GROMACS .gro file of C-alpha atoms in nm:
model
  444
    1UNK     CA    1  -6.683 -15.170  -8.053
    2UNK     CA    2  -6.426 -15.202  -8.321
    3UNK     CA    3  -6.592 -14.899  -8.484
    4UNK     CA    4  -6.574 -14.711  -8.214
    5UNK     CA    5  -6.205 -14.776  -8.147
    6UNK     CA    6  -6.128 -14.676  -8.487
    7UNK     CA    7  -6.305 -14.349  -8.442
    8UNK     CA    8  -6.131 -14.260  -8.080
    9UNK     CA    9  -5.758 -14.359  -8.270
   10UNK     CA   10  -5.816 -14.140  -8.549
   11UNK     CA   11  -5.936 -13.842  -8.317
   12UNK     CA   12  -5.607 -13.928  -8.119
   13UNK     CA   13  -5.366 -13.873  -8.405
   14UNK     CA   14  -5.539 -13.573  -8.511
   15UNK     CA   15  -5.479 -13.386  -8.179
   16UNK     CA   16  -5.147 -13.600  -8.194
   17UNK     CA   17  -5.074 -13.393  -8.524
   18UNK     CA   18  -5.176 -13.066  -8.421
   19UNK     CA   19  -4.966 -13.044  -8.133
   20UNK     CA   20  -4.706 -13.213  -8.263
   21UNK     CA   21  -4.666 -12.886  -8.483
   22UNK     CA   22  -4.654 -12.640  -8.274
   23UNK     CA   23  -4.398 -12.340  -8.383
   24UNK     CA   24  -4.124 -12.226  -8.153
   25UNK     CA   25  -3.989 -11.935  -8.244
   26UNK     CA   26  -3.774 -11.655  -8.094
   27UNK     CA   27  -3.787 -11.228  -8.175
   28UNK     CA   28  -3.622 -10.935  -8.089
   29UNK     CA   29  -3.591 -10.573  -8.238
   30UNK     CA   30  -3.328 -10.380  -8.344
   31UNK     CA   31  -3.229 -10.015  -8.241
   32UNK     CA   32  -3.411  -9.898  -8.607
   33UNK     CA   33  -3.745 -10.024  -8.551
   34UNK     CA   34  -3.645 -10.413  -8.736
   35UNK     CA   35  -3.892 -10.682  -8.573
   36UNK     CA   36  -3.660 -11.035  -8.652
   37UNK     CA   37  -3.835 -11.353  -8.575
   38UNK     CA   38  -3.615 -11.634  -8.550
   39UNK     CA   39  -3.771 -11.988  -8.638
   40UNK     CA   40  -3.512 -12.295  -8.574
   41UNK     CA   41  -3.548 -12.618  -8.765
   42UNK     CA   42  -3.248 -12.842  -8.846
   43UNK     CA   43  -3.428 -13.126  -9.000
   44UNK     CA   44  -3.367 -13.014  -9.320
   45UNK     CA   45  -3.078 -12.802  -9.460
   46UNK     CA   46  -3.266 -12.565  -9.602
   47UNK     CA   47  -3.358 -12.192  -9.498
   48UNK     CA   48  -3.613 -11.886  -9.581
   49UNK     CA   49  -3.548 -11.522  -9.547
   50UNK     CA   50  -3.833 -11.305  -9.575
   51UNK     CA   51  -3.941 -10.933  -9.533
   52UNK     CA   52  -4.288 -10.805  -9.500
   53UNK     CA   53  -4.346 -10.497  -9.583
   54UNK     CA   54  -4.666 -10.310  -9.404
   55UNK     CA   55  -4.774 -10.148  -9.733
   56UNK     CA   56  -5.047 -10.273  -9.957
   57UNK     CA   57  -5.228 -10.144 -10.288
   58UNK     CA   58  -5.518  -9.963  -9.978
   59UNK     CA   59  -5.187  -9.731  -9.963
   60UNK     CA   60  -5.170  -9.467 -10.260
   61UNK     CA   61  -4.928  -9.289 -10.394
   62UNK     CA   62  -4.904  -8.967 -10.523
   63UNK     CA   63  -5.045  -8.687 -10.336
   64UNK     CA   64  -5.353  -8.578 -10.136
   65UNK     CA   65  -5.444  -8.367 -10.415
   66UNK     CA   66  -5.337  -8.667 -10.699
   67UNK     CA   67  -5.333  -8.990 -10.524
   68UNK     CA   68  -5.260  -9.284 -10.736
   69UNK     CA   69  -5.297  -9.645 -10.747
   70UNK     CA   70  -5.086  -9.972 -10.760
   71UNK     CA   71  -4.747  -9.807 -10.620
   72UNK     CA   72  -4.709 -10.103 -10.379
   73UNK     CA   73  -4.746 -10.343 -10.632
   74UNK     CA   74  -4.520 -10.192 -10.839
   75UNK     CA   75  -4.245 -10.162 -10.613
   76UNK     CA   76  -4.264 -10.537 -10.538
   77UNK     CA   77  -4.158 -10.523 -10.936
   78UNK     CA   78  -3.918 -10.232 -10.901
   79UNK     CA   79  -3.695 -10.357 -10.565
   80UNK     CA   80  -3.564 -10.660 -10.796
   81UNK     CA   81  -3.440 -10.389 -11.033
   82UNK     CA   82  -3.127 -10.358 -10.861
   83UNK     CA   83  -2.913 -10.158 -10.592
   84UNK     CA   84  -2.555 -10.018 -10.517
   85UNK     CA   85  -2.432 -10.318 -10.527
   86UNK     CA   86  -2.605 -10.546 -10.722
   87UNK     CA   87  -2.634 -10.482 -11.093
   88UNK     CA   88  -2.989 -10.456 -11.325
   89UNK     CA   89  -3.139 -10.774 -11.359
   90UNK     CA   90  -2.844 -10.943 -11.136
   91UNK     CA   91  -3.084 -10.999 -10.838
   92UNK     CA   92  -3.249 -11.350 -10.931
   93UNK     CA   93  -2.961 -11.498 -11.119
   94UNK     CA   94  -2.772 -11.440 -10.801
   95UNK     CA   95  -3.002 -11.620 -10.616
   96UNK     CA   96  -3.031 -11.896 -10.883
   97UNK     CA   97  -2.680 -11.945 -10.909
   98UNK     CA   98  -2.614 -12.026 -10.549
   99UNK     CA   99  -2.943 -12.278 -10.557
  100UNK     CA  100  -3.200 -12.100 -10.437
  101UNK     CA  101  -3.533 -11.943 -10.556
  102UNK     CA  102  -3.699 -11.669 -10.474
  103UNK     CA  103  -4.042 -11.466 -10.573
  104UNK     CA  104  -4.243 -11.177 -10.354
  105UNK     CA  105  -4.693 -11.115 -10.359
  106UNK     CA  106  -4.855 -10.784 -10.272
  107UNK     CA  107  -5.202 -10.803 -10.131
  108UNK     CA  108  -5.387 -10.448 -10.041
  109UNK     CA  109  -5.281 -10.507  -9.730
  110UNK     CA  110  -4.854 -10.539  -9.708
  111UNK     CA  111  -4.587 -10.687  -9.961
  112UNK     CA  112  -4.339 -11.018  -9.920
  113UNK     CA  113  -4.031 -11.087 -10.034
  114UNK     CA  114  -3.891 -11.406  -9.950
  115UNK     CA  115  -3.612 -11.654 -10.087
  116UNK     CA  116  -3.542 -11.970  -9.999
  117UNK     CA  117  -3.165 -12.169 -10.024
  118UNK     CA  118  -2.958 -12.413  -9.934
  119UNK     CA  119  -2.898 -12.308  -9.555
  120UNK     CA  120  -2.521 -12.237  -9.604
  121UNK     CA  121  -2.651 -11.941  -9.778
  122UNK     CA  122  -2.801 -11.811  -9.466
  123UNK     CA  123  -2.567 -11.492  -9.476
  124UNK     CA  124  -2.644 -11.412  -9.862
  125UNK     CA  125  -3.031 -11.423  -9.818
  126UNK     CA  126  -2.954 -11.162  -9.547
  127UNK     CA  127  -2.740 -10.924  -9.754
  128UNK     CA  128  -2.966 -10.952 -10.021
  129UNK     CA  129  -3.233 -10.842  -9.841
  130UNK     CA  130  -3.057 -10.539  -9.608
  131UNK     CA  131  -2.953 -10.434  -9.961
  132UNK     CA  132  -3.333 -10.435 -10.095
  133UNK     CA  133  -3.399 -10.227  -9.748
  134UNK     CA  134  -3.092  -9.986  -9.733
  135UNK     CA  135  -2.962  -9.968 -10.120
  136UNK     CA  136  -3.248  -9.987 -10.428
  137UNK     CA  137  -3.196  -9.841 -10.731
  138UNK     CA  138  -3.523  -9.625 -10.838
  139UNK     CA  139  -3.417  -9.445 -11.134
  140UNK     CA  140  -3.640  -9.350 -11.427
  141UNK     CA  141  -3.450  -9.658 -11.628
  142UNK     CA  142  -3.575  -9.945 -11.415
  143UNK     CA  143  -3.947  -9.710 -11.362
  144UNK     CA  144  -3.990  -9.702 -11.718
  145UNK     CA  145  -3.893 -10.115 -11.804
  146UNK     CA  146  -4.128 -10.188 -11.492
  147UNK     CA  147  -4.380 -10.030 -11.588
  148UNK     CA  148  -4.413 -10.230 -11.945
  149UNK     CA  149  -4.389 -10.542 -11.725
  150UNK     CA  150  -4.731 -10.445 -11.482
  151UNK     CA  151  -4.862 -10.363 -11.799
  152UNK     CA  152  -4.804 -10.684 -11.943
  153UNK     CA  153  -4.922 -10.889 -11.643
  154UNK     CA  154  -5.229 -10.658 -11.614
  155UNK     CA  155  -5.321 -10.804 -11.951
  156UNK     CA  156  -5.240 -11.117 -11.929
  157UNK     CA  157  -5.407 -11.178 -11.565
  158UNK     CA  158  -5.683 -10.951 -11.558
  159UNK     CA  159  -5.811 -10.785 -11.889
  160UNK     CA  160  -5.732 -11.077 -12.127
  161UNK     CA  161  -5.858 -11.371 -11.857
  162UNK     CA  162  -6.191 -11.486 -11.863
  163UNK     CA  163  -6.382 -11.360 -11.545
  164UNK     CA  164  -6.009 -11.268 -11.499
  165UNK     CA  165  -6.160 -10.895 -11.332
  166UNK     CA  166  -6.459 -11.029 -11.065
  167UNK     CA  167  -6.258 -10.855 -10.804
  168UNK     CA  168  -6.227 -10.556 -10.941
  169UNK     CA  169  -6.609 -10.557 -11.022
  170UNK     CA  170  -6.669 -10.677 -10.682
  171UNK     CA  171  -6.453 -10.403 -10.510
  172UNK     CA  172  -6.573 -10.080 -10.688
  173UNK     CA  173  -6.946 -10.124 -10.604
  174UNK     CA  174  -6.929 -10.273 -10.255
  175UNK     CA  175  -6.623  -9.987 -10.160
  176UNK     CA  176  -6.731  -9.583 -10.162
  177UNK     CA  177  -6.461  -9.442 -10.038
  178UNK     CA  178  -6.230  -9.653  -9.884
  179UNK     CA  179  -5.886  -9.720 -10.100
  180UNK     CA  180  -6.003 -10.098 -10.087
  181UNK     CA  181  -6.229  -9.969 -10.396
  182UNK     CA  182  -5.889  -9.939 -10.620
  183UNK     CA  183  -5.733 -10.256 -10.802
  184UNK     CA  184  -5.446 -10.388 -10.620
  185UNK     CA  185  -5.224 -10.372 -10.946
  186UNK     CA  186  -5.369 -10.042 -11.017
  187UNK     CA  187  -5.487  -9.757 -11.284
  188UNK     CA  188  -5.191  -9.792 -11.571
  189UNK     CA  189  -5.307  -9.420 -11.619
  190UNK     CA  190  -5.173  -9.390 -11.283
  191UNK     CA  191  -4.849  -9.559 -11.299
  192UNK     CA  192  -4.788  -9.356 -11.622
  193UNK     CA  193  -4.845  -9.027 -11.492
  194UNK     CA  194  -4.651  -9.068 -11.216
  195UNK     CA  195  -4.299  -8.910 -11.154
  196UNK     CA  196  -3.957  -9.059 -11.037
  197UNK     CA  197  -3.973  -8.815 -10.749
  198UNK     CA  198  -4.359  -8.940 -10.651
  199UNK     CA  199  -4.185  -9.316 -10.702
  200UNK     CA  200  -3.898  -9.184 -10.435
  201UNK     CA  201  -4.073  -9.052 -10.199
  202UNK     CA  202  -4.334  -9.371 -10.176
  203UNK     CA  203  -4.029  -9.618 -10.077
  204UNK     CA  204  -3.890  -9.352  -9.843
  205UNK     CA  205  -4.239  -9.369  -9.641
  206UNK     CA  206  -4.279  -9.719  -9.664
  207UNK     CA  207  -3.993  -9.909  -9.641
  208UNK     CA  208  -3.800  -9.826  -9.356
  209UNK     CA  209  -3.671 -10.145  -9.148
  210UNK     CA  210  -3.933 -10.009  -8.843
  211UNK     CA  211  -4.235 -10.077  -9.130
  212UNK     CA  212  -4.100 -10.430  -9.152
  213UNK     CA  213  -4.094 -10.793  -9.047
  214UNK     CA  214  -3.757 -10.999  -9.098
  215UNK     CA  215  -3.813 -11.375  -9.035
  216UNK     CA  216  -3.542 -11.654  -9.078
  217UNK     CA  217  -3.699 -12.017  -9.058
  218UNK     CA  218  -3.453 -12.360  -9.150
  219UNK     CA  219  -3.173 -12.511  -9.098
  220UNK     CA  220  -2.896 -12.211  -8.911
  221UNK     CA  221  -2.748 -12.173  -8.533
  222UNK     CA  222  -2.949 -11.897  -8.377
  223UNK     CA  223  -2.653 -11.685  -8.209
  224UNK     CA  224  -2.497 -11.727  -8.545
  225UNK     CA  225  -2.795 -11.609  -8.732
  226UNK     CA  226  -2.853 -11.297  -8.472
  227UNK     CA  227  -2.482 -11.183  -8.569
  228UNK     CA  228  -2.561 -11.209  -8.917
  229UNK     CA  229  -2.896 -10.983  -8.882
  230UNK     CA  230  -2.682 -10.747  -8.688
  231UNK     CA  231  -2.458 -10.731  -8.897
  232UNK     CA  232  -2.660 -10.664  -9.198
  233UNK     CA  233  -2.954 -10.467  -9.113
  234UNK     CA  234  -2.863 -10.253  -8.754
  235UNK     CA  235  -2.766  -9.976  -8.933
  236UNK     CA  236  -3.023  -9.899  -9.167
  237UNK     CA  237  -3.140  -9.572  -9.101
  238UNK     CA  238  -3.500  -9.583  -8.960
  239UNK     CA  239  -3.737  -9.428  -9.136
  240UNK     CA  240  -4.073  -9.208  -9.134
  241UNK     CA  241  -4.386  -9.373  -8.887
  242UNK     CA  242  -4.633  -9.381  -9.169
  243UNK     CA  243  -4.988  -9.284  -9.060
  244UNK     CA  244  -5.286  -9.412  -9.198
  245UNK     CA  245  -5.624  -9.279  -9.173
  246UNK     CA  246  -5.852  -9.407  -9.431
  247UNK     CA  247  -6.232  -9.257  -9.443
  248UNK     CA  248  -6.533  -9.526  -9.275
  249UNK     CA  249  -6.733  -9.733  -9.500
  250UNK     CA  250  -7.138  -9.631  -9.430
  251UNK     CA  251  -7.338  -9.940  -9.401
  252UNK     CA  252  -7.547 -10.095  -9.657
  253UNK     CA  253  -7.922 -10.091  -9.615
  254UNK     CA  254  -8.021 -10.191  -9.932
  255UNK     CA  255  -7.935 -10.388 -10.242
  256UNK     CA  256  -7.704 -10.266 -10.445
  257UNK     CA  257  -7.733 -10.403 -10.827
  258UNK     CA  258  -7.468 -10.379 -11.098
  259UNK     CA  259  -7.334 -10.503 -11.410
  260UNK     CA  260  -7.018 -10.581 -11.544
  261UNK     CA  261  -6.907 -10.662 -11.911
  262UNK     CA  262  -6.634 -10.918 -11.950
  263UNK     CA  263  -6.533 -10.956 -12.295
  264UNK     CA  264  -6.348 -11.248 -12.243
  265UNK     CA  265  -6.609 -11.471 -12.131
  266UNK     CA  266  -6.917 -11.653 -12.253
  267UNK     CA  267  -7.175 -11.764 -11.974
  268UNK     CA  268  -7.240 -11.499 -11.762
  269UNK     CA  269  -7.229 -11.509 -11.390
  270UNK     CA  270  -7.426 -11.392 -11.077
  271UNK     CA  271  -7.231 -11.250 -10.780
  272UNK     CA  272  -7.324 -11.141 -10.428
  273UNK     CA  273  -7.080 -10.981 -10.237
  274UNK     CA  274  -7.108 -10.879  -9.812
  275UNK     CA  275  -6.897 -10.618  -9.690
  276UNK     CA  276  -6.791 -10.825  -9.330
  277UNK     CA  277  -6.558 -10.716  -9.077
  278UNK     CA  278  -6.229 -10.735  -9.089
  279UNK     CA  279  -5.962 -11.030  -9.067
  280UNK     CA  280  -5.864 -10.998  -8.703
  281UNK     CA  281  -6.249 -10.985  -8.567
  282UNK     CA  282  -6.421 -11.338  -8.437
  283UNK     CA  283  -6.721 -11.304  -8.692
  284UNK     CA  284  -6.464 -11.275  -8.973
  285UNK     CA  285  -6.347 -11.641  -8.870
  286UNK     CA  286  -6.649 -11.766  -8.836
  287UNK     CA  287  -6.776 -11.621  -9.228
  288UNK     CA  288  -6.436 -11.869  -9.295
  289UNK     CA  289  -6.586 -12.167  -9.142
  290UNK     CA  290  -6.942 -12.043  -9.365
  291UNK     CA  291  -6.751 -12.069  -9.689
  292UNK     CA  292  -6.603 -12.406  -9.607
  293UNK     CA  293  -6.952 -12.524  -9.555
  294UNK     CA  294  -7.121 -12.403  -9.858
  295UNK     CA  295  -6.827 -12.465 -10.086
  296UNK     CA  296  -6.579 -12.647  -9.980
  297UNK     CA  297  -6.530 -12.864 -10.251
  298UNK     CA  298  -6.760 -13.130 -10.406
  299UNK     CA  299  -6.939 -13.237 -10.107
  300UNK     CA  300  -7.051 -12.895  -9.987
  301UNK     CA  301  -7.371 -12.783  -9.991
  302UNK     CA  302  -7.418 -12.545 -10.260
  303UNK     CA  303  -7.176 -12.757 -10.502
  304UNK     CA  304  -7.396 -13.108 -10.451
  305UNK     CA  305  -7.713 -12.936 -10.434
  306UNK     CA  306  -7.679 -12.659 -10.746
  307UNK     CA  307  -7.426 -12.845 -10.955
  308UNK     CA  308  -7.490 -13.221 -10.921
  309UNK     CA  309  -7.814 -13.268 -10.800
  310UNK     CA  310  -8.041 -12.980 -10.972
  311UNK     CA  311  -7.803 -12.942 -11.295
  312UNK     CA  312  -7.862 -12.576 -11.288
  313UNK     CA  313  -7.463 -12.449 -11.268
  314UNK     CA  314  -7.178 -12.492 -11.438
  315UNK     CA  315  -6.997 -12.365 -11.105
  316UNK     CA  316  -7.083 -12.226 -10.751
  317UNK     CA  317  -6.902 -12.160 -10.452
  318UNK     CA  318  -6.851 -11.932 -10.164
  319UNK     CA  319  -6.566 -11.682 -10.100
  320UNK     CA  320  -6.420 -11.522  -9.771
  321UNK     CA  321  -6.166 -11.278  -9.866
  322UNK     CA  322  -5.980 -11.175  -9.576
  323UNK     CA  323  -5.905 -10.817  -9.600
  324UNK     CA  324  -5.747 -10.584  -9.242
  325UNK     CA  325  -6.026 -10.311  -9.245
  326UNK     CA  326  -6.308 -10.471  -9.417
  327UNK     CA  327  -6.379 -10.816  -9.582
  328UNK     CA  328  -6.527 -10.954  -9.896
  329UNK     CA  329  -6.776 -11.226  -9.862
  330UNK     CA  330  -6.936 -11.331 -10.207
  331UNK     CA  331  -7.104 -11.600 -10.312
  332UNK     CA  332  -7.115 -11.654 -10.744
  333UNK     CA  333  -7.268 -11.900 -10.989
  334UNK     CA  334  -7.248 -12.011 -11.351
  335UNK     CA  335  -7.567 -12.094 -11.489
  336UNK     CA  336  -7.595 -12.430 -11.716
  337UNK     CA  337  -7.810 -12.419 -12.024
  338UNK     CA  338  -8.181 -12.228 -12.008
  339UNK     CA  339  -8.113 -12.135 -11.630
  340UNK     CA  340  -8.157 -11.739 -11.542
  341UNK     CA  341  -7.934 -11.529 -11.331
  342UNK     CA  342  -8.224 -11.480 -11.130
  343UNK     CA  343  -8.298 -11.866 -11.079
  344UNK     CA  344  -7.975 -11.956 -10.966
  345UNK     CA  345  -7.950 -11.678 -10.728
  346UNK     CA  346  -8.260 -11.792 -10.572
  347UNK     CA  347  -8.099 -12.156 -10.526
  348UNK     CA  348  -7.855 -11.970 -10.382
  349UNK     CA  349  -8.024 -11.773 -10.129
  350UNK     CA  350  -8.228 -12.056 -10.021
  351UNK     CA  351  -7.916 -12.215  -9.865
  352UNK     CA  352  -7.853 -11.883  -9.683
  353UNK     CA  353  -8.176 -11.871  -9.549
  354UNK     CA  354  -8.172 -12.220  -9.453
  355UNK     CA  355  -7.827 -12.148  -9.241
  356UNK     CA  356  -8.034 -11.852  -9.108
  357UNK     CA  357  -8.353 -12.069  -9.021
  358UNK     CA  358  -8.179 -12.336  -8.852
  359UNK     CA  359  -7.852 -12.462  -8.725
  360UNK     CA  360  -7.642 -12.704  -8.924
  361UNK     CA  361  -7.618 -13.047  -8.820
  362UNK     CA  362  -7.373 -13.168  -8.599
  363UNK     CA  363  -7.232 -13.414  -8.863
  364UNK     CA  364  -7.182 -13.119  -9.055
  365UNK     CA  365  -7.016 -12.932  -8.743
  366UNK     CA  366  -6.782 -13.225  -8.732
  367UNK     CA  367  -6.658 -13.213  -9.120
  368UNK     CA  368  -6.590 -12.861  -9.029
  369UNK     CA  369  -6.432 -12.874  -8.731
  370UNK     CA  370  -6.186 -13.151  -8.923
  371UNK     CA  371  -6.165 -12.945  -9.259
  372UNK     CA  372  -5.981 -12.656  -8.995
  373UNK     CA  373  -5.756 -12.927  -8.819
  374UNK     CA  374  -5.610 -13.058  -9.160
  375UNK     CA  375  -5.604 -12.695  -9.280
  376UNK     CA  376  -5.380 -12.603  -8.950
  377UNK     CA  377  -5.151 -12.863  -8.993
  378UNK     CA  378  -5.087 -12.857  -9.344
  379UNK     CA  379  -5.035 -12.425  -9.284
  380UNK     CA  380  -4.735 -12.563  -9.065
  381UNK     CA  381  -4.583 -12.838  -9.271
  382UNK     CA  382  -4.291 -12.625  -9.446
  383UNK     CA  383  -4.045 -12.399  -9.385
  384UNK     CA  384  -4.150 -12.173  -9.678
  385UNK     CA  385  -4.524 -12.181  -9.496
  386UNK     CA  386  -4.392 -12.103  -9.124
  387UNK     CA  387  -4.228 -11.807  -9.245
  388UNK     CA  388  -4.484 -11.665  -9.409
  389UNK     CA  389  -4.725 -11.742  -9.127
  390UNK     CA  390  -4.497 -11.592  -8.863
  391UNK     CA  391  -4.473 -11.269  -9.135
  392UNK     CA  392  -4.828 -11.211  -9.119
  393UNK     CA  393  -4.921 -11.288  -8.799
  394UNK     CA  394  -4.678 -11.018  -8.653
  395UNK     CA  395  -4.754 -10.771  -8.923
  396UNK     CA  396  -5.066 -10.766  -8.961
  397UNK     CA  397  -5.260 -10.962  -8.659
  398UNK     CA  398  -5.053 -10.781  -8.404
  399UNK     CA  399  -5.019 -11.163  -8.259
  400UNK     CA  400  -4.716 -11.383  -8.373
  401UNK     CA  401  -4.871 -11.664  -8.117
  402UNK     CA  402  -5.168 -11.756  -8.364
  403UNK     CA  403  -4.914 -11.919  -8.544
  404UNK     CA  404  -4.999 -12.180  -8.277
  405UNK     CA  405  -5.309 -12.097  -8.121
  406UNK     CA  406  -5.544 -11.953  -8.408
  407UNK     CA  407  -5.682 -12.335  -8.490
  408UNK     CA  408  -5.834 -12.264  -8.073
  409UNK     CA  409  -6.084 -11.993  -8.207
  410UNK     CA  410  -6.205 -12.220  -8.514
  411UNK     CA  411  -6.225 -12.480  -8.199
  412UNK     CA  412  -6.435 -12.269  -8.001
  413UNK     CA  413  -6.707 -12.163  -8.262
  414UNK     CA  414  -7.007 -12.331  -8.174
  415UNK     CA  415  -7.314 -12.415  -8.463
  416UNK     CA  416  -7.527 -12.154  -8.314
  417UNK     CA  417  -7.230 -11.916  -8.343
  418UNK     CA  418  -7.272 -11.977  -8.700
  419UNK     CA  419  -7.593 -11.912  -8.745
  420UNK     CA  420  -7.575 -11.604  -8.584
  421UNK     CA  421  -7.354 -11.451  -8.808
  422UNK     CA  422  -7.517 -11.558  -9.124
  423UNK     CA  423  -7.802 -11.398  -9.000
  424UNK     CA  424  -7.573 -11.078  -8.876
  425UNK     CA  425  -7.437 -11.070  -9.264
  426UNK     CA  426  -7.561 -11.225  -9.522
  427UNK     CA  427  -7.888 -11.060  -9.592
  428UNK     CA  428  -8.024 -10.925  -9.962
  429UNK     CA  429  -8.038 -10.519  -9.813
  430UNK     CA  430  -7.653 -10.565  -9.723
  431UNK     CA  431  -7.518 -10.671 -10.081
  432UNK     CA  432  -7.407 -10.575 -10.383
  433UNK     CA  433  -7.591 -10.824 -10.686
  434UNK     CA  434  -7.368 -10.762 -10.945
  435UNK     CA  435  -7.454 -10.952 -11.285
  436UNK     CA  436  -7.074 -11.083 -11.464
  437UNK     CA  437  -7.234 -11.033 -11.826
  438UNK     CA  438  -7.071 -11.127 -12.151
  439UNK     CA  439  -6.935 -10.804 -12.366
  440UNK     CA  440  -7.192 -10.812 -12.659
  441UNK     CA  441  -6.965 -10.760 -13.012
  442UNK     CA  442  -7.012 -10.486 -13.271
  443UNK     CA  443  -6.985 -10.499 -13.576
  444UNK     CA  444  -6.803 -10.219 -13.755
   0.00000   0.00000   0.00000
């Protein structure tokens, strides 16, 4: 009986928590096109201002006829260059010096900006960022120094990192012809053959105020803080409506198998990667709650069964990489000693298949259902997080509200739902098997 209290407190404070969190938040538009979403919280004096840009690396620059990669990524480098009014390299020691910190992330989907400060800074987060919007500096000066700095990070993240490009291995076989195919931080060939003009016109397409998402979250007095956004940002011009219209991905009917030479590692790796539908669909949450049972962290299925129970990896897991048009599902291992790329895939596959022959148990339901209500809670535990959330959810979900309500569909997905869409996805005929090989030396 005393168990069973236990049990019935602890579910209690969990749905105790997960209300307790819910987000209140307030948004208008201004006459340019601005969406402002307005996030009150005086518990702390402390605020974030943030922009999100709806521009990723999927959108190239360039031309039709020479379209080139890694412009939005390298404008989340080039808008700290400077503007009218701030001088080179002045941006971040501004913010510094009045106790804040700032830093901005492009995915192939959009690009943040975001600092956070002491909230009586409210009003010089905002002019920083209208002048970001309304006054950058893109001159062949700041092109030129940012350019040596994507370089630099390109080599230190990607080519020099062990297993540092998977993605980009990933990408280029499961994507024909949609821009998803490209590396986020792009071709250098491309950034270097690119012109200050090409570099101009790219921010005057995508970074009008009605392509972005201002969102204020802390410690500030909302009519105050709807002033201040006046103020700042209602008479930025608006700018163009970009238009996209990116080319359909044909299905995949049968394996597709590649290699990839890393020189920077040792023990190889086998990868699987599912093209899956895109963020916003149902099945795309479900492949989440998939990758949480096959890999979320020690306990999971492939981990205890491949790694500490058959000693035959190094490393295994499941990823769900959330992407707007089309997802990434893959599924990699490291194999340990004697063990064959082609052994450990079959370990691999055998949990699939098991998913796909029968439902999970309902102890296993459970852990999931719990690893989503700690996730949900912790995703709205900051300031710093409930701006970002509130950013995306607008921007890209079309649905500020899942802010509060997304942790409902993860609610509602049911074992056989699950299942289902293993069996929907995660078949051999719909994959690329791409083997992460060691570069072989030679000797000159």
């Amino acid at each position: 009986m005393k168990k069973c209290l236990l049990i019935l407190a602890s579910l209690v404070f969990i749905g105790f928590q997960a209300s307790a969190q819910k987000v209140e938040f307030e948004e208008f538009d201004l006459d340019n096109g601005l969406h402002v979403i307005l996030h009150q919280d005086n518990t702390a004096p402390v605020i974030t201002v943030s922009v999100m840009y709806d521009v990723g690396g999927k959108d190239l620059g360039g031309s039709p006829e020479a379209p080139r990669t890694g412009f939005a990524h390298f404008f989340e480098h080039l808008l700290f260059e400077g503007t009218k009014n701030i001088g080179k390299g002045e941006y971040s020691k501004i913010i510094s010096a009045n106790g804040g910190n700032n830093n901005a992330n492009t995915s192939l989907d959009r690009t943040y900006y975001y600092e956070v400060f002491p909230s009586n800074n409210l009003e010089l987060g905002l002019w920083l960022e209208s002048e970001r919007m309304l006054h950058p500096v893109i001159d062949q000066v700041g092109v030129d120094t940012q350019n040596e700095v994507v370089k630099e990070e390109k080599r230190l993240r990607y080519d020099n990192s062990p297993y540092g490009q998977f993605l980009f291995a990933v990408s280029e076989n499961l994507f024909k012809v949609h821009p998803y195919k490209n590396k986020n931080i792009g071709e250098m060939s491309d950034l270097d053959e690119s012109t200050l003009e090409e570099f101009k016109d790219y921010h005057k397409k995508w970074y009008g105020p009605n392509n972005a998402t201002l969102v204020l979250a802390g410690d500030f007095e909302t009519a105050k803080a709807k002033a201040l956004v006046k103020k700042y940002f209602k008479d930025i011009p608006k700018g163009n409506t970009p238009v996209r219209n990116f080319p359909k991905e044909a299905e995949i009917t049968e394996t597709i198998e590649a290699k990839f030479y890393d020189p920077n590692i040792q023990v190889p790796a086998i990868i699987t990667a599912y093209k899956t539908p895109g963020f916003k669909e149902r099945d795309a949450y479900v492949l989440s709650m998939v990758s949480a049972y096959l890999s979320g962290g020690k306990s999971s299925k492939l981990y205890k069964k491949i790694v500490d129970d058959k000693k035959m990896a190094l490393q295994v897991g499941a990823i769900n990489i959330d992407q707007m048009d089309y997802s990434i599902y893959a599924l990699y291992g490291l194999p340990l000693g004697e063990v064959t790329l082609e052994a450990l895939l079959a370990e691999i596959d055998e949990e699939i298949v098991k998913m796909q022959s029968e439902l999970i148990t309902e102890r296993d339901y459970q852990k999931l259902q719990n690893i989503f209500e700690n996730r949900f809670v912790n995703s709205n535990s900051s300031i710093e997080g409930i701006a970002g959330s509130l950013a995306t959810y607008y921007t890209l979900y079309d649905d500020v509200n899942l802010i509060n309500n997304e942790i409902d569909i993860y609610r509602s997905i049911t074992r056989q739902e699950i299942q289902d869409v293993v069996k929907k996805y995660l078949n051999p005929n719909q994959r690329v098997e791409l083997e992460y090989l060691p570069e072989e030396k030679t000797n000159n």
